Coordinates of C-alpha atoms in Angstrom, one line a residue:
Chain A
M1 CA 104.5 93.9 94.0
N2 CA 104.8 97.7 95.2
S3 CA 101.4 98.5 93.6
F4 CA 99.9 95.3 95.2
W5 CA 100.9 96.3 98.8
A6 CA 99.9 99.9 98.1
L7 CA 96.4 98.6 97.1
V8 CA 96.2 96.4 100.3
R9 CA 97.5 99.3 102.5
R10 CA 94.9 101.8 101.0
D11 CA 91.9 99.5 101.3
L12 CA 93.0 98.6 105.2
R13 CA 93.2 102.5 105.9
L14 CA 89.8 103.0 104.1
A15 CA 88.3 100.2 106.2
V16 CA 89.6 101.7 109.4
R17 CA 88.6 105.4 108.6
E18 CA 85.2 104.3 107.3
G19 CA 84.7 101.6 110.0
G20 CA 81.0 101.0 109.2
A21 CA 81.4 97.6 107.3
I22 CA 83.4 95.9 110.2
G23 CA 81.0 97.3 112.9
T24 CA 77.8 96.1 110.8
A25 CA 79.3 92.6 110.2
L26 CA 80.2 92.2 113.7
G27 CA 76.9 93.5 115.2
F28 CA 74.9 91.4 112.8
F29 CA 77.1 88.4 114.1
L30 CA 76.4 88.9 117.7
I31 CA 72.6 89.6 117.3
V32 CA 72.0 86.3 115.1
V33 CA 73.9 84.4 117.6
S34 CA 72.2 85.8 120.7
L35 CA 68.8 85.5 119.3
M36 CA 69.3 81.7 118.9
P37 CA 68.9 80.6 122.5
L38 CA 66.0 83.0 122.8
G39 CA 64.2 81.0 119.9
L40 CA 65.4 77.5 120.9
G41 CA 64.9 77.7 124.6
P42 CA 67.2 77.2 127.5
D43 CA 68.2 73.6 126.6
L44 CA 72.0 73.8 127.3
N45 CA 72.6 70.3 125.8
L46 CA 70.6 71.2 122.5
L47 CA 72.5 74.4 122.2
A48 CA 76.0 72.8 122.8
R49 CA 75.3 70.2 120.2
I50 CA 74.4 72.7 117.4
A51 CA 76.6 75.6 118.6
A52 CA 79.2 75.1 116.0
G53 CA 76.6 75.0 113.2
I54 CA 75.1 78.2 114.3
L55 CA 78.3 80.0 114.7
W56 CA 79.3 79.2 111.1
I57 CA 76.1 79.9 109.6
A58 CA 75.9 83.3 111.3
L59 CA 79.5 84.0 110.3
L60 CA 78.9 83.5 106.8
L61 CA 75.7 85.6 106.9
A62 CA 77.7 88.4 108.4
A63 CA 80.4 88.1 106.1
L64 CA 78.0 88.4 103.2
L65 CA 76.7 91.8 104.4
S66 CA 80.2 93.3 103.8
L67 CA 80.8 91.6 100.6
N68 CA 79.4 94.2 98.4
R69 CA 82.0 96.8 99.5
I70 CA 84.9 94.8 98.0
F71 CA 84.4 96.4 94.7
E72 CA 81.3 98.5 94.8
A73 CA 82.7 101.7 96.3
D74 CA 85.7 101.7 93.7
Y75 CA 83.4 101.1 90.8
E76 CA 81.2 104.0 91.9
D77 CA 83.9 106.6 92.1
G78 CA 85.8 105.6 88.9
T79 CA 88.8 104.0 90.9
L80 CA 88.1 100.6 89.4
D81 CA 88.7 102.2 85.9
V82 CA 92.1 103.6 86.9
L83 CA 93.2 100.3 88.9
A84 CA 92.5 98.6 85.5
T85 CA 95.2 100.6 83.6
G86 CA 97.8 99.7 86.4
H87 CA 100.7 97.5 85.6
L88 CA 99.1 95.1 88.1
P89 CA 96.9 92.6 86.4
L90 CA 93.3 92.7 87.3
E91 CA 93.7 89.2 89.0
L92 CA 96.1 90.5 91.4
V93 CA 94.0 93.6 92.0
A94 CA 91.1 91.4 92.9
T95 CA 93.6 89.3 95.2
A96 CA 94.7 92.5 96.9
K97 CA 91.2 93.6 97.6
S98 CA 90.0 90.1 98.9
L99 CA 92.9 89.9 101.0
A100 CA 92.2 93.5 102.5
H101 CA 88.6 92.1 103.0
W102 CA 89.8 89.1 104.8
L103 CA 92.0 91.2 107.0
T104 CA 89.3 93.6 107.9
T105 CA 86.2 91.4 108.2
G106 CA 87.3 87.7 108.1
I107 CA 89.8 88.2 111.0
P108 CA 87.4 90.1 113.3
L109 CA 84.6 87.7 112.7
A110 CA 86.8 84.7 113.5
L111 CA 88.0 86.5 116.6
L112 CA 84.4 87.1 117.7
A113 CA 83.4 83.6 117.1
P114 CA 84.7 82.0 120.3
V115 CA 83.3 84.5 122.4
L116 CA 79.9 84.2 120.9
G117 CA 80.4 80.4 121.5
I118 CA 79.9 81.3 125.2
L119 CA 76.4 82.2 124.6
L120 CA 75.6 78.7 123.0
N121 CA 77.4 76.8 125.9
L122 CA 79.9 75.4 123.3
D123 CA 82.0 72.6 124.7
L124 CA 85.1 74.0 126.2
A125 CA 87.3 71.4 124.4
S126 CA 86.0 72.7 121.2
Y127 CA 87.2 76.3 121.5
P128 CA 90.6 76.0 120.0
I129 CA 89.4 74.0 117.1
L130 CA 86.6 76.4 116.4
V131 CA 89.2 79.2 116.4
G132 CA 91.2 77.2 114.0
T133 CA 88.4 76.4 111.6
T134 CA 87.3 80.0 111.5
F135 CA 90.8 81.3 110.9
V136 CA 91.5 78.7 108.2
G137 CA 87.8 79.1 106.6
T138 CA 87.5 82.7 106.4
P139 CA 89.9 83.1 103.5
A140 CA 87.4 80.9 101.4
V141 CA 84.5 83.4 102.5
S142 CA 86.3 86.6 101.4
F143 CA 88.0 85.1 98.1
L144 CA 84.9 83.3 96.9
G145 CA 82.9 86.3 97.9
A146 CA 84.9 88.4 95.7
I147 CA 83.5 86.5 92.6
G148 CA 80.0 87.4 93.6
A149 CA 80.9 91.1 94.4
A150 CA 82.6 91.4 91.2
L151 CA 79.5 89.9 89.3
T152 CA 77.1 92.2 90.9
V153 CA 79.1 95.4 91.0
K154 CA 76.8 97.2 88.6
A155 CA 73.6 95.8 90.0
R156 CA 71.8 98.4 92.1
R157 CA 70.8 96.9 95.3
G158 CA 72.4 93.6 94.3
G159 CA 72.4 92.5 97.8
L160 CA 69.9 89.7 97.3
L161 CA 71.6 88.6 94.1
L162 CA 75.0 88.6 95.8
A163 CA 73.4 86.2 98.4
L164 CA 72.0 84.0 95.8
V165 CA 75.4 83.9 93.9
V166 CA 77.8 83.5 96.7
L167 CA 75.8 81.3 99.4
P168 CA 75.9 78.2 97.3
L169 CA 79.6 78.6 97.0
Y170 CA 80.0 78.5 100.7
V171 CA 78.4 75.3 101.1
P172 CA 81.6 73.2 101.1
T173 CA 83.3 75.7 103.6
L174 CA 80.1 75.5 105.8
I175 CA 80.1 71.6 105.7
F176 CA 83.9 71.1 106.6
G177 CA 83.9 73.8 108.9
I178 CA 81.2 72.3 111.1
S179 CA 82.4 68.8 110.7
A180 CA 86.0 69.7 111.8
V181 CA 84.6 71.1 115.0
S182 CA 82.1 68.0 115.6
A183 CA 84.7 65.6 114.6
A184 CA 87.1 66.8 116.9
A185 CA 84.9 65.5 119.9
G186 CA 84.7 62.1 118.2
P187 CA 87.2 59.1 118.1
A188 CA 88.6 60.0 114.6
G189 CA 89.7 63.4 115.3
M190 CA 89.3 66.7 113.2
G191 CA 92.2 65.9 110.8
A192 CA 90.5 65.0 107.6
A193 CA 87.7 67.6 107.7
F194 CA 90.2 70.4 108.9
L195 CA 92.7 69.6 106.0
I196 CA 89.8 69.6 103.4
L197 CA 88.7 73.0 104.9
A198 CA 92.3 74.3 104.5
A199 CA 92.4 72.8 100.9
I200 CA 89.1 74.8 99.9
S201 CA 90.5 78.1 101.3
L202 CA 93.7 77.6 99.3
A203 CA 91.8 76.7 96.1
A204 CA 89.6 79.8 96.7
V205 CA 92.4 82.1 97.2
V206 CA 93.9 81.0 93.7
L207 CA 90.7 80.6 91.8
G208 CA 88.5 83.2 93.3
P209 CA 90.6 86.2 92.0
I210 CA 90.7 84.8 88.5
A211 CA 86.8 84.5 88.3
A212 CA 86.6 87.9 90.0
A213 CA 88.9 89.4 87.5
A214 CA 87.0 87.8 84.6
A215 CA 83.7 89.2 85.9
L216 CA 85.3 92.7 86.5
R217 CA 86.6 92.8 82.8
I218 CA 83.0 92.5 81.6
Q219 CA 81.6 95.0 84.2
L220 CA 84.1 97.6 82.9
Q221 CA 82.9 97.6 79.4
Chain B
M1 CA 105.5 106.3 69.6
Q2 CA 102.2 106.2 67.6
L3 CA 98.9 105.3 68.6
I4 CA 96.9 103.5 65.7
A5 CA 93.1 102.7 65.5
E6 CA 92.3 100.6 62.4
D7 CA 88.7 100.0 61.0
L8 CA 87.2 100.3 64.5
I9 CA 83.5 99.0 64.7
V10 CA 82.0 99.4 68.2
E11 CA 78.6 98.4 69.3
R12 CA 76.8 99.6 72.6
G13 CA 73.5 98.0 73.6
G14 CA 72.8 96.8 69.9
R15 CA 73.6 100.4 68.5
L16 CA 76.5 100.9 66.2
V17 CA 78.4 103.8 67.7
I18 CA 81.6 103.8 65.7
D19 CA 81.6 102.4 62.3
G20 CA 84.9 101.6 60.6
L21 CA 86.9 104.5 62.2
S22 CA 90.8 104.5 61.5
F23 CA 93.2 107.0 62.6
A24 CA 96.8 107.4 64.0
V25 CA 98.2 109.9 66.5
S26 CA 101.9 110.3 66.7
A27 CA 104.1 111.3 69.4
G28 CA 103.9 115.1 70.0
E29 CA 100.5 115.2 68.7
A30 CA 96.9 116.0 70.4
M31 CA 93.8 114.9 69.0
V32 CA 90.6 116.6 70.0
L33 CA 87.4 114.6 69.8
A34 CA 84.2 116.7 69.0
G35 CA 80.8 115.8 68.3
A36 CA 77.3 116.1 69.8
N37 CA 76.3 114.3 72.9
G38 CA 76.0 110.5 72.2
A39 CA 78.2 110.8 69.1
G40 CA 80.6 108.2 70.8
K41 CA 83.5 110.3 72.2
T42 CA 83.4 108.3 75.5
T43 CA 82.9 105.0 73.8
L44 CA 85.9 105.8 71.6
L45 CA 88.1 106.7 74.5
R46 CA 87.0 103.5 76.5
T47 CA 87.6 101.4 73.4
L48 CA 91.2 102.9 73.0
A49 CA 91.9 102.4 76.8
G50 CA 90.9 98.7 76.4
Y51 CA 87.7 98.7 78.5
I52 CA 85.3 98.1 75.7
R53 CA 86.3 95.3 73.3
P54 CA 85.5 96.5 69.6
S55 CA 83.4 94.2 67.5
A56 CA 85.9 94.6 64.6
G57 CA 89.4 96.4 64.1
S58 CA 92.1 97.0 66.5
V59 CA 93.9 99.5 68.6
R60 CA 97.7 99.3 69.1
C61 CA 100.6 101.4 70.1
E62 CA 103.9 101.2 67.9
G63 CA 107.1 102.3 69.2
G64 CA 106.2 102.0 72.9
D65 CA 107.2 99.5 75.4
V66 CA 106.4 96.3 73.5
E67 CA 105.7 94.4 76.8
L68 CA 102.9 96.9 77.7
T69 CA 99.4 97.0 76.6
V70 CA 97.8 100.2 75.4
A71 CA 95.9 100.7 78.8
E72 CA 99.2 100.4 80.5
Q73 CA 100.9 103.0 78.8
A74 CA 97.7 105.3 79.1
H75 CA 96.5 107.7 81.8
V76 CA 92.5 107.7 81.5
I77 CA 90.7 110.5 83.1
G78 CA 86.8 109.5 83.0
H79 CA 83.8 111.2 84.2
A80 CA 84.5 110.1 87.8
N81 CA 87.5 111.2 89.5
A82 CA 88.9 108.1 91.3
V83 CA 89.2 110.1 94.6
K84 CA 88.4 108.5 98.0
S85 CA 86.7 110.9 100.3
S86 CA 88.1 109.6 103.7
L87 CA 91.7 110.0 102.6
T88 CA 93.4 113.3 102.5
V89 CA 94.4 115.0 99.2
F90 CA 98.0 113.9 99.7
E91 CA 97.1 110.3 100.5
N92 CA 94.9 110.2 97.5
A93 CA 97.9 111.5 95.4
A94 CA 100.4 109.2 97.0
F95 CA 98.3 106.1 96.4
W96 CA 97.9 106.6 92.6
S97 CA 101.7 107.4 92.5
E98 CA 102.6 104.3 94.1
F99 CA 99.9 102.1 92.2
L100 CA 100.5 103.7 88.7
G101 CA 104.1 104.7 88.7
S102 CA 107.2 102.8 88.5
A103 CA 109.6 102.5 91.6
N104 CA 112.1 104.9 90.3
E105 CA 110.0 108.3 90.8
T106 CA 111.8 110.9 92.7
G107 CA 110.4 112.1 96.1
G108 CA 109.1 115.5 95.3
H109 CA 106.9 114.7 92.3
I110 CA 103.7 114.3 94.5
E111 CA 104.0 117.7 95.9
S112 CA 104.9 119.1 92.3
A113 CA 101.9 117.5 90.9
L114 CA 99.6 118.8 93.5
R115 CA 101.1 122.6 93.0
N116 CA 100.8 122.1 89.3
F117 CA 96.9 121.8 89.8
G118 CA 96.9 124.4 92.7
L119 CA 96.2 121.7 95.5
D120 CA 99.5 122.2 97.5
D121 CA 97.8 124.2 100.3
L122 CA 95.1 121.4 100.5
A123 CA 97.4 118.4 100.8
E124 CA 96.5 117.5 104.4
F125 CA 92.6 118.4 103.9
P126 CA 90.4 115.4 103.7
A127 CA 89.2 114.9 100.1
A128 CA 85.6 114.7 101.4
Y129 CA 85.4 118.5 102.1
L130 CA 86.7 119.4 98.4
S131 CA 84.5 121.3 95.9
A132 CA 83.6 119.5 92.7
G133 CA 86.3 121.7 90.8
Q134 CA 88.9 120.7 93.4
R135 CA 88.0 117.0 93.2
R136 CA 88.4 117.3 89.3
R137 CA 91.9 118.9 89.7
L138 CA 92.9 116.2 92.2
G139 CA 91.7 113.7 89.6
L140 CA 93.8 115.5 86.9
A141 CA 96.9 115.5 89.1
R142 CA 97.1 111.8 88.5
L143 CA 98.6 112.6 85.0
L144 CA 101.6 114.2 86.4
L145 CA 102.2 111.5 89.2
A146 CA 103.1 108.8 87.1
K147 CA 104.8 109.3 83.6
R148 CA 102.7 107.7 81.0
P149 CA 103.1 108.5 77.3
L150 CA 99.2 108.5 76.3
W151 CA 96.8 110.7 78.0
L152 CA 92.9 109.9 77.2
L153 CA 90.8 112.6 78.6
D154 CA 87.2 112.5 78.6
E155 CA 85.8 116.0 79.0
P156 CA 88.5 117.0 81.4
T157 CA 87.5 120.7 81.9
V158 CA 84.0 119.6 83.7
S159 CA 83.5 121.8 86.7
L160 CA 86.9 123.5 86.1
D161 CA 87.2 127.4 86.4
V162 CA 89.1 129.4 83.7
A163 CA 92.4 129.3 85.5
S164 CA 92.4 125.7 86.2
T165 CA 91.2 125.1 82.6
E166 CA 94.5 127.0 81.5
R167 CA 96.6 124.9 83.9
L168 CA 95.1 121.6 82.4
V169 CA 95.7 123.0 78.8
S170 CA 99.4 123.9 79.6
A171 CA 100.0 120.5 81.2
V172 CA 98.7 118.7 77.9
N173 CA 100.8 121.2 75.9
E174 CA 104.0 120.3 78.0
H175 CA 103.2 116.6 77.6
T176 CA 103.0 116.6 73.8
R177 CA 106.0 118.9 73.6
A178 CA 107.9 116.4 75.6
G179 CA 106.8 113.7 73.0
G180 CA 103.5 112.6 74.5
L181 CA 100.1 111.8 72.9
A182 CA 96.9 113.3 74.0
I183 CA 93.4 112.4 72.9
V184 CA 90.9 114.9 74.5
A185 CA 87.1 114.6 74.1
T186 CA 85.7 118.2 74.8
H187 CA 83.1 120.6 73.9
L188 CA 85.2 123.6 74.7
P189 CA 87.7 125.2 72.2
L190 CA 90.9 124.5 74.1
A191 CA 94.1 126.2 73.0
L192 CA 95.9 122.8 72.5
E193 CA 99.2 122.9 70.4
R194 CA 99.7 120.7 67.4
A195 CA 96.1 119.3 67.7
R196 CA 93.7 118.2 65.1
T197 CA 90.1 117.6 65.5
L198 CA 88.3 114.5 64.9
E199 CA 84.6 115.1 64.3
L200 CA 82.2 112.2 65.4
V201 CA 79.0 111.9 64.1
S202 CA 75.9 110.1 65.6
L203 CA 75.0 106.9 63.7
R204 CA 71.4 105.9 63.2
M205 CA 70.1 102.8 64.8
A206 CA 72.0 99.6 63.2
A207 CA 69.6 97.5 61.2

């Protein structure tokens, strides 16, 4: 497990030193959310009703911007070749890199979401639930995103291709993330939707790296 | 330990690059891969390292650790150096030492690996400011950061000066003298001990 944490630590250090990816994702998130009230008009009730949806969609799009960095830099400078000769299976290499992506992008986005909720007049009672769903849902964003990142690692300017591969995979996360927030206001409570969201994340943490590693093996050929 | 390739057939992009190649390299031996550009030196090394799956034939190690694949017993030096620009020279080396090595390495081995390739003065220097030759040496320092019996070197002398090339040659000779194996693709006449040459020829388009 030594090499697993060595890889996570190195990726965190690189993310802090290079910085750009986190800034781009957070900046994009901020801009998309703040454009919404301008486009939809000052109807506060309307904004409050759709706030959770806008926040979740903007969060997914912002995360999408940073996904290509999971494997691309390592592929370009030859690091991926060497990582593949380690004692650590490629599946765990993908896990470590997805985990580092979640820590450096998923968590900052989840922390920014409630702040941006203010811009959309999000119902005060929904804040704790919004924070809960973004924290529980973002691992799925990173670990499913790694599949797309691995598939497109060789594609020059594969950003659009990455979006086409990954966004459909995000649909369940989006649906249950939003319905957990809206259900919390209703009589049934958020229980079921929140638990399904957690289940999607757990499944993504297990299955995402396996698929990503299979894709990387083909890319290394 | 012995690395054995049997009846290797490798295709790249529909073109037959290696057709029925068999050889064995034993502990203490070096093998130089020679041949024109496009003769399949890199393809052969990447096949030996397990990145490319051969269409037929097999690559295996005999007498090594049975639990490890060929790739896990090999150091692969490719065209790229696997050096991160935003880390310092020492941080780059320390990461590879921790990632590739086993837990029981002694403390000073990172310093000694860097010293071996003349990088000890640059240890705290960000790798972004290294010259091409210095980056190459940092890539090569990986060979000494973790102990592995099989070295697969693809044109390791690219952008190295004469002194650094000599350092590399003596590192390879020390490695084979200690019972290691080395397979080196190169166009330069390197003074490798106990070395034989495998001449690869370009094959024409497969039918």
